[in-house]
PDB file of C-alpha atoms in Angstrom:
ATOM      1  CA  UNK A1192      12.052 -23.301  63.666  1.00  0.00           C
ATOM      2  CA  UNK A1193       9.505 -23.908  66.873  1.00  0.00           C
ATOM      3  CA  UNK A1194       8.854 -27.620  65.658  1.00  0.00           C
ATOM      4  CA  UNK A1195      10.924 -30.162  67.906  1.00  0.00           C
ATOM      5  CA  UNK A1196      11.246 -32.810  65.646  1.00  0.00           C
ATOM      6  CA  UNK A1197      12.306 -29.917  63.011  1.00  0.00           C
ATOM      7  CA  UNK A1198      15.035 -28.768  65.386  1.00  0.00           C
ATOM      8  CA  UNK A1199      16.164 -32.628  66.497  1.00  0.00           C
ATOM      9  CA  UNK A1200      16.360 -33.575  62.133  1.00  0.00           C
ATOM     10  CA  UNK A1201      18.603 -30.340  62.042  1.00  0.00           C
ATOM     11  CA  UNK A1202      20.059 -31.067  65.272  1.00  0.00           C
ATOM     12  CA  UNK A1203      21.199 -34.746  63.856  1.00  0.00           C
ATOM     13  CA  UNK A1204      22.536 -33.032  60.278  1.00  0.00           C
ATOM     14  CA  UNK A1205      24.772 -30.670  61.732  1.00  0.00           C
ATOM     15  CA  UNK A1206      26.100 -33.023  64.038  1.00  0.00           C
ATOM     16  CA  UNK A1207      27.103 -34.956  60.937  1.00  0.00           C
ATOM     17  CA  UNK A1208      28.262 -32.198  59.045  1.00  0.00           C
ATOM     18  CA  UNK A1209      30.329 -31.353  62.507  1.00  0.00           C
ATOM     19  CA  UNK A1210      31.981 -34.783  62.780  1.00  0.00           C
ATOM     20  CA  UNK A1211      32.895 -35.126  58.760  1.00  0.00           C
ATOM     21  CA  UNK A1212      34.035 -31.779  59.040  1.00  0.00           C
ATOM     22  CA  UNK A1213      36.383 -33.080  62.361  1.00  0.00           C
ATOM     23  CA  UNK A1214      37.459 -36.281  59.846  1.00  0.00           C
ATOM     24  CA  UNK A1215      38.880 -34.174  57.171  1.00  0.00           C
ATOM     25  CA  UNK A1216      40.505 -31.487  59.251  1.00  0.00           C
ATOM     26  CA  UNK A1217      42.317 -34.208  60.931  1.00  0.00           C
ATOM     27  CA  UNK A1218      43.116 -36.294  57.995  1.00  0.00           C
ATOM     28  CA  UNK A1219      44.321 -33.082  56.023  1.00  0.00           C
ATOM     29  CA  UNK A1220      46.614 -32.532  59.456  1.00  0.00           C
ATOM     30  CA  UNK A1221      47.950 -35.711  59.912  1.00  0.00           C
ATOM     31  CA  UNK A1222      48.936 -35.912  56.185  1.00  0.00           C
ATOM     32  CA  UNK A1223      50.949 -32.813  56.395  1.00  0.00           C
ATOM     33  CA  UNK A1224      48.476 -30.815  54.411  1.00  0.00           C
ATOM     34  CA  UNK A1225      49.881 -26.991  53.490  1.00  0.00           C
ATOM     35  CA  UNK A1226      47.068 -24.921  52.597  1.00  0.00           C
ATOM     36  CA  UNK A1227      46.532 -23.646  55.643  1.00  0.00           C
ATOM     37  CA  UNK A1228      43.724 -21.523  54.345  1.00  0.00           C
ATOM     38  CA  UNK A1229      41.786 -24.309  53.660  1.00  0.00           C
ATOM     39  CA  UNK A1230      42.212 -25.657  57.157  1.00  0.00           C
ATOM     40  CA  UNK A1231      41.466 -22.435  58.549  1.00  0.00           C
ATOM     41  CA  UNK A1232      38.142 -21.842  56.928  1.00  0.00           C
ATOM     42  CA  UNK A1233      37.108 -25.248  57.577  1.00  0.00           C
ATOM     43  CA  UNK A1234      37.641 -25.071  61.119  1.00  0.00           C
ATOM     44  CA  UNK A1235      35.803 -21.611  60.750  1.00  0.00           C
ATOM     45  CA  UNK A1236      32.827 -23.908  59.450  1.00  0.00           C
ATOM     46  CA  UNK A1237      33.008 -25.943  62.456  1.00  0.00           C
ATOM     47  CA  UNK A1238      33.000 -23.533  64.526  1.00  0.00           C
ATOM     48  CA  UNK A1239      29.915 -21.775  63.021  1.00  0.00           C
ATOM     49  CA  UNK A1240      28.252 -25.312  63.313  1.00  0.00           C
ATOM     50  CA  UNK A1241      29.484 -25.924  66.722  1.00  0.00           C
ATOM     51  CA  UNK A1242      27.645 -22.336  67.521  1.00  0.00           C
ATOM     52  CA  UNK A1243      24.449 -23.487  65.264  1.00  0.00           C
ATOM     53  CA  UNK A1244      23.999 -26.732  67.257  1.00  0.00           C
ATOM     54  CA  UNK A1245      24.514 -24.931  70.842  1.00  0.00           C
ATOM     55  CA  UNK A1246      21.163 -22.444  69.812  1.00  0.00           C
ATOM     56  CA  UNK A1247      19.304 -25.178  68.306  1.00  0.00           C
ATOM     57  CA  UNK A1248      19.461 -27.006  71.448  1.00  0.00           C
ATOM     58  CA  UNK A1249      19.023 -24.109  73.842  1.00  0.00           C
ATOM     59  CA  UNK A1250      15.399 -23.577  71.581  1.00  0.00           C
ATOM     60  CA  UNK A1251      14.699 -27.483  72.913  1.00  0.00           C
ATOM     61  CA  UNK A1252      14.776 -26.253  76.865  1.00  0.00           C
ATOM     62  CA  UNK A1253      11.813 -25.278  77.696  1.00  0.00           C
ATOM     63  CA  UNK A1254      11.488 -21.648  79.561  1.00  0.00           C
ATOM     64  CA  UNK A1255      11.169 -20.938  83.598  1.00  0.00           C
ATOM     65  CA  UNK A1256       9.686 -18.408  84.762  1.00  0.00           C
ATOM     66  CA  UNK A1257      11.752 -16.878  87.498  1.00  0.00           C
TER      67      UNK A1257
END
């Protein structure tokens, strides 16, 4: 991915993906939700994403040269 509006679409879907994923970990939470499982591997998603988004926007800085 070297295109910058390529990396700012992905940038924007993962950031969705991120947040719905924060929605339903906190409504499966706050409604007492058991399978905890479930809640761990989609935290593990998050977490992934959260990671994604972080290189995707270090590709967006451009490099110094020292």
């Amino acid at each position: 991915m070297t295109d910058v509006h390529e990396i700012q679409r992905r940038l924007v879907e993962l950031d969705v993906e991120h947040r719905d994923l924060d929605a339903v970990i906190n409504k499966l939470t706050d409604d007492g939700h058991n399978d905890q499982l479930q809640l761990r591997r989609l935290k593990k998603r998050k977490l992934q994403l959260k990671d994604h988004i972080t290189l995707l926007k270090m590709q967006l800085v451009p490099d110094v040269p020292a």
